[in-house]
Short mmCIF file of N, CA and C and ligand atoms in Angstrom, two decimals:
data_model
loop_
_atom_site.label_atom_id
_atom_site.label_comp_id
_atom_site.label_asym_id
_atom_site.label_seq_id
_atom_site.Cartn_x
_atom_site.Cartn_y
_atom_site.Cartn_z
N MET D 1306 21.89 204.06 171.35
CA MET D 1306 22.27 203.41 170.09
C MET D 1306 22.84 204.43 169.11
N LEU D 1307 22.09 205.54 168.95
CA LEU D 1307 22.54 206.57 168.01
C LEU D 1307 23.86 207.18 168.50
N SER D 1308 23.90 207.49 169.80
CA SER D 1308 25.12 208.13 170.31
C SER D 1308 26.31 207.19 170.18
N GLU D 1309 26.04 205.89 170.31
CA GLU D 1309 27.10 204.89 170.10
C GLU D 1309 27.70 205.04 168.71
N CYS D 1310 26.79 205.18 167.73
CA CYS D 1310 27.18 205.31 166.33
C CYS D 1310 27.99 206.59 166.12
N VAL D 1311 27.47 207.69 166.68
CA VAL D 1311 28.15 208.98 166.54
C VAL D 1311 29.55 208.88 167.13
N ARG D 1312 29.63 208.22 168.28
CA ARG D 1312 30.93 208.09 168.95
C ARG D 1312 31.93 207.35 168.05
N SER D 1313 31.48 206.30 167.39
CA SER D 1313 32.42 205.54 166.56
C SER D 1313 32.82 206.35 165.33
N ILE D 1314 31.89 207.17 164.82
CA ILE D 1314 32.26 208.03 163.67
C ILE D 1314 33.30 209.06 164.11
N VAL D 1315 33.06 209.66 165.27
CA VAL D 1315 34.01 210.65 165.79
C VAL D 1315 35.37 210.00 166.00
N ALA D 1316 35.37 208.79 166.55
CA ALA D 1316 36.63 208.08 166.78
C ALA D 1316 37.34 207.84 165.46
N ALA D 1317 36.59 207.46 164.44
CA ALA D 1317 37.18 207.19 163.13
C ALA D 1317 37.78 208.47 162.55
N LEU D 1318 37.08 209.59 162.72
CA LEU D 1318 37.58 210.87 162.20
C LEU D 1318 38.87 211.27 162.89
N ILE D 1319 38.91 211.11 164.21
CA ILE D 1319 40.11 211.47 164.95
C ILE D 1319 41.27 210.59 164.49
N CYS D 1320 40.98 209.32 164.30
CA CYS D 1320 41.98 208.37 163.86
C CYS D 1320 42.56 208.80 162.51
N CYS D 1321 41.69 209.17 161.57
CA CYS D 1321 42.13 209.57 160.23
C CYS D 1321 42.99 210.82 160.29
N ALA D 1322 42.59 211.76 161.14
CA ALA D 1322 43.34 213.01 161.26
C ALA D 1322 44.75 212.73 161.73
N VAL D 1323 44.90 211.75 162.60
CA VAL D 1323 46.22 211.45 163.16
C VAL D 1323 47.12 210.79 162.12
N ILE D 1324 46.55 209.90 161.30
CA ILE D 1324 47.43 209.17 160.38
C ILE D 1324 47.64 209.91 159.05
N THR D 1325 46.93 211.02 158.82
CA THR D 1325 47.14 211.78 157.58
C THR D 1325 48.57 212.33 157.57
N PRO D 1326 49.31 212.07 156.51
CA PRO D 1326 50.69 212.55 156.48
C PRO D 1326 50.76 214.07 156.48
N VAL D 1327 51.90 214.59 156.92
CA VAL D 1327 52.11 216.04 156.97
C VAL D 1327 52.05 216.58 155.55
N ARG D 1328 51.26 217.60 155.37
CA ARG D 1328 51.15 218.23 154.04
C ARG D 1328 52.38 219.06 153.74
N ALA D 1329 52.68 219.19 152.46
CA ALA D 1329 53.80 220.04 152.06
C ALA D 1329 53.50 221.48 152.46
N ALA D 1330 54.52 222.17 152.88
CA ALA D 1330 54.35 223.54 153.35
C ALA D 1330 54.86 224.52 152.30
N THR D 1331 54.44 225.77 152.46
CA THR D 1331 54.98 226.85 151.63
C THR D 1331 55.77 227.78 152.53
N ILE D 1332 57.02 228.01 152.17
CA ILE D 1332 57.90 228.83 152.99
C ILE D 1332 58.20 230.12 152.24
N GLN D 1333 57.94 231.24 152.88
CA GLN D 1333 58.15 232.53 152.22
C GLN D 1333 59.49 233.12 152.63
N ILE D 1334 60.25 233.54 151.64
CA ILE D 1334 61.54 234.16 151.87
C ILE D 1334 61.52 235.51 151.14
N VAL D 1335 61.81 236.56 151.89
CA VAL D 1335 61.68 237.92 151.35
C VAL D 1335 63.05 238.48 150.97
N MET D 1336 63.10 239.11 149.81
CA MET D 1336 64.29 239.85 149.41
C MET D 1336 63.94 241.32 149.46
N GLU D 1337 64.63 242.03 150.37
CA GLU D 1337 64.30 243.43 150.57
C GLU D 1337 65.55 244.16 151.02
N ASN D 1338 65.78 245.35 150.49
CA ASN D 1338 66.96 246.16 150.83
C ASN D 1338 68.25 245.34 150.69
N LEU D 1339 68.33 244.59 149.61
CA LEU D 1339 69.52 243.80 149.29
C LEU D 1339 69.83 242.74 150.34
N GLU D 1340 68.78 242.26 151.01
CA GLU D 1340 68.96 241.19 151.99
C GLU D 1340 67.95 240.08 151.73
N ILE D 1341 68.38 238.86 152.04
CA ILE D 1341 67.48 237.71 151.96
C ILE D 1341 67.09 237.35 153.39
N LYS D 1342 65.78 237.36 153.65
CA LYS D 1342 65.29 237.08 155.01
C LYS D 1342 64.24 235.97 155.00
N PRO D 1343 64.37 234.93 155.80
CA PRO D 1343 65.54 234.68 156.65
C PRO D 1343 66.73 234.17 155.83
N ALA D 1344 67.92 234.46 156.33
CA ALA D 1344 69.13 234.02 155.63
C ALA D 1344 69.31 232.52 155.74
N GLU D 1345 68.68 231.93 156.75
CA GLU D 1345 68.73 230.48 156.89
C GLU D 1345 67.31 229.98 157.11
N ALA D 1346 66.86 229.12 156.20
CA ALA D 1346 65.50 228.61 156.30
C ALA D 1346 65.53 227.09 156.24
N SER D 1347 64.63 226.48 157.01
CA SER D 1347 64.51 225.02 156.99
C SER D 1347 63.27 224.62 156.22
N ALA D 1348 63.38 223.52 155.47
CA ALA D 1348 62.26 223.05 154.66
C ALA D 1348 62.39 221.54 154.51
N ARG D 1349 61.40 220.95 153.86
CA ARG D 1349 61.45 219.53 153.54
C ARG D 1349 61.31 219.38 152.04
N ALA D 1350 61.86 218.30 151.51
CA ALA D 1350 61.66 218.00 150.09
C ALA D 1350 60.15 217.92 149.85
N GLY D 1351 59.69 218.54 148.80
CA GLY D 1351 58.25 218.61 148.51
C GLY D 1351 57.63 219.93 148.91
N ASP D 1352 58.31 220.67 149.79
CA ASP D 1352 57.81 221.99 150.17
C ASP D 1352 58.02 222.97 149.02
N THR D 1353 57.24 224.05 149.07
CA THR D 1353 57.38 225.11 148.08
C THR D 1353 58.06 226.31 148.73
N ILE D 1354 59.06 226.83 148.05
CA ILE D 1354 59.66 228.09 148.50
C ILE D 1354 59.04 229.20 147.66
N GLU D 1355 58.64 230.25 148.34
CA GLU D 1355 58.11 231.43 147.65
C GLU D 1355 59.07 232.57 147.92
N TRP D 1356 59.83 232.94 146.91
CA TRP D 1356 60.71 234.10 147.06
C TRP D 1356 59.93 235.34 146.69
N ILE D 1357 59.97 236.33 147.54
CA ILE D 1357 59.22 237.57 147.33
C ILE D 1357 60.23 238.71 147.21
N ASN D 1358 60.28 239.32 146.04
CA ASN D 1358 61.20 240.45 145.84
C ASN D 1358 60.45 241.75 146.11
N LYS D 1359 60.82 242.41 147.20
CA LYS D 1359 60.17 243.67 147.55
C LYS D 1359 60.99 244.87 147.10
N ASP D 1360 62.12 244.60 146.45
CA ASP D 1360 62.96 245.70 145.99
C ASP D 1360 62.48 246.19 144.62
N VAL D 1361 63.02 247.36 144.21
CA VAL D 1361 62.63 247.94 142.92
C VAL D 1361 63.61 247.53 141.82
N PHE D 1362 64.47 246.55 142.14
CA PHE D 1362 65.34 246.00 141.10
C PHE D 1362 65.30 244.48 141.17
N ALA D 1363 65.79 243.85 140.11
CA ALA D 1363 65.69 242.39 140.02
C ALA D 1363 66.72 241.71 140.90
N HIS D 1364 66.36 240.50 141.36
CA HIS D 1364 67.28 239.65 142.10
C HIS D 1364 67.20 238.25 141.49
N THR D 1365 68.14 237.41 141.91
CA THR D 1365 68.03 235.99 141.58
C THR D 1365 68.23 235.18 142.86
N ALA D 1366 67.71 233.98 142.84
CA ALA D 1366 68.03 232.98 143.86
C ALA D 1366 68.75 231.88 143.09
N THR D 1367 70.07 231.90 143.20
CA THR D 1367 70.90 231.01 142.39
C THR D 1367 71.63 230.03 143.31
N ALA D 1368 71.30 228.76 143.17
CA ALA D 1368 71.92 227.74 144.02
C ALA D 1368 73.36 227.49 143.55
N ARG D 1369 74.27 227.42 144.51
CA ARG D 1369 75.66 227.16 144.15
C ARG D 1369 75.84 225.77 143.58
N ASN D 1370 74.96 224.84 143.94
CA ASN D 1370 75.09 223.48 143.41
C ASN D 1370 74.27 223.28 142.12
N GLY D 1371 73.68 224.37 141.61
CA GLY D 1371 72.95 224.28 140.35
C GLY D 1371 71.53 223.77 140.44
N ASP D 1372 71.03 223.55 141.67
CA ASP D 1372 69.67 222.99 141.82
C ASP D 1372 68.58 223.95 141.33
N PHE D 1373 68.81 225.25 141.48
CA PHE D 1373 67.81 226.20 140.98
C PHE D 1373 68.49 227.52 140.63
N ASP D 1374 67.87 228.25 139.74
CA ASP D 1374 68.34 229.58 139.37
C ASP D 1374 67.10 230.37 138.99
N VAL D 1375 66.56 231.06 139.97
CA VAL D 1375 65.28 231.74 139.82
C VAL D 1375 65.54 233.23 139.69
N THR D 1376 64.94 233.87 138.70
CA THR D 1376 65.07 235.32 138.55
C THR D 1376 63.78 235.98 139.00
N LEU D 1377 63.93 237.00 139.83
CA LEU D 1377 62.77 237.73 140.34
C LEU D 1377 62.83 239.17 139.87
N GLN D 1378 61.86 239.55 139.07
CA GLN D 1378 61.75 240.94 138.66
C GLN D 1378 61.30 241.77 139.87
N PRO D 1379 61.43 243.11 139.78
CA PRO D 1379 60.99 243.95 140.91
C PRO D 1379 59.55 243.63 141.33
N ASN D 1380 59.34 243.50 142.62
CA ASN D 1380 58.02 243.24 143.19
C ASN D 1380 57.37 241.95 142.68
N GLN D 1381 58.19 241.01 142.29
CA GLN D 1381 57.66 239.74 141.80
C GLN D 1381 57.85 238.65 142.86
N THR D 1382 56.91 237.69 142.86
CA THR D 1382 57.02 236.51 143.71
C THR D 1382 57.12 235.29 142.82
N VAL D 1383 58.10 234.43 143.11
CA VAL D 1383 58.29 233.23 142.30
C VAL D 1383 58.31 232.01 143.23
N SER D 1384 57.55 230.98 142.85
CA SER D 1384 57.49 229.75 143.64
C SER D 1384 58.38 228.68 143.03
N PHE D 1385 58.92 227.85 143.90
CA PHE D 1385 59.77 226.76 143.45
C PHE D 1385 59.57 225.58 144.39
N VAL D 1386 59.31 224.41 143.83
CA VAL D 1386 59.11 223.21 144.66
C VAL D 1386 60.46 222.51 144.85
N LEU D 1387 60.81 222.28 146.12
CA LEU D 1387 62.07 221.62 146.43
C LEU D 1387 61.95 220.13 146.16
N LYS D 1388 62.90 219.60 145.44
CA LYS D 1388 62.82 218.18 145.09
C LYS D 1388 63.82 217.32 145.86
N LYS D 1389 64.98 217.91 146.18
CA LYS D 1389 66.03 217.12 146.81
C LYS D 1389 66.35 217.66 148.20
N ALA D 1390 66.77 216.76 149.05
CA ALA D 1390 67.23 217.16 150.38
C ALA D 1390 68.67 217.64 150.31
N GLY D 1391 69.05 218.36 151.34
CA GLY D 1391 70.43 218.83 151.43
C GLY D 1391 70.49 220.27 151.87
N ALA D 1392 71.68 220.73 152.19
CA ALA D 1392 71.88 222.14 152.53
C ALA D 1392 72.34 222.85 151.26
N VAL D 1393 71.53 223.78 150.81
CA VAL D 1393 71.82 224.46 149.54
C VAL D 1393 72.14 225.92 149.80
N ASP D 1394 73.36 226.31 149.49
CA ASP D 1394 73.73 227.73 149.55
C ASP D 1394 73.27 228.40 148.27
N TYR D 1395 72.69 229.57 148.39
CA TYR D 1395 72.31 230.29 147.19
C TYR D 1395 72.58 231.78 147.38
N TYR D 1396 72.60 232.49 146.26
CA TYR D 1396 72.97 233.91 146.30
C TYR D 1396 72.27 234.60 145.14
N CYS D 1397 72.43 235.92 145.09
CA CYS D 1397 71.88 236.70 143.98
C CYS D 1397 73.02 236.98 143.01
N ARG D 1398 72.81 236.63 141.74
CA ARG D 1398 73.87 236.84 140.75
C ARG D 1398 74.17 238.32 140.54
N PHE D 1399 73.17 239.17 140.73
CA PHE D 1399 73.37 240.62 140.51
C PHE D 1399 74.01 241.27 141.73
N HIS D 1400 73.81 240.70 142.89
CA HIS D 1400 74.34 241.28 144.13
C HIS D 1400 74.92 240.13 144.95
N PRO D 1401 76.15 239.74 144.65
CA PRO D 1401 76.71 238.52 145.28
C PRO D 1401 76.81 238.58 146.80
N ASN D 1402 76.65 239.76 147.37
CA ASN D 1402 76.64 239.82 148.83
C ASN D 1402 75.33 239.30 149.43
N MET D 1403 74.32 239.14 148.59
CA MET D 1403 73.04 238.58 149.08
C MET D 1403 73.18 237.06 149.08
N LYS D 1404 73.31 236.51 150.28
CA LYS D 1404 73.55 235.08 150.40
C LYS D 1404 72.58 234.48 151.41
N ALA D 1405 72.24 233.22 151.21
CA ALA D 1405 71.37 232.53 152.16
C ALA D 1405 71.55 231.03 151.99
N VAL D 1406 70.98 230.28 152.92
CA VAL D 1406 71.06 228.83 152.84
C VAL D 1406 69.68 228.22 153.12
N LEU D 1407 69.40 227.17 152.38
CA LEU D 1407 68.16 226.41 152.58
C LEU D 1407 68.56 225.05 153.12
N LYS D 1408 68.03 224.69 154.28
CA LYS D 1408 68.31 223.36 154.83
C LYS D 1408 67.09 222.49 154.54
N ILE D 1409 67.28 221.58 153.61
CA ILE D 1409 66.14 220.78 153.13
C ILE D 1409 66.27 219.36 153.67
N GLU D 1410 65.29 218.98 154.50
CA GLU D 1410 65.27 217.62 155.03
C GLU D 1410 64.50 216.71 154.10
N PRO D 1411 64.83 215.43 154.13
CA PRO D 1411 64.14 214.50 153.22
C PRO D 1411 62.65 214.38 153.53
CU1 CU S 1227 70.03 240.97 143.86
#
């Protein structure tokens, strides 16, 4: 009788785990030696991007479509929550050769 009960609780827990929606993720993107790594990152709307500046000078993550313009001081980490889907090209305003793309799925 007791094991029957335990079994149904376990079944209910497994069931809940399966139907729980995917949690938003945090994606880390490093800026180091004038490079953005990875240069191409995939994410979903609702995910958080964490840009980590490991250089001793400031960088920006500036979206060409105007969706974001984040300034990172030396050794600073800045988080940004993605709101819209789409492929967003971004670059550093101080070093325009630093380029990357975020592929954001809905
Ligand atoms: Cu820069």
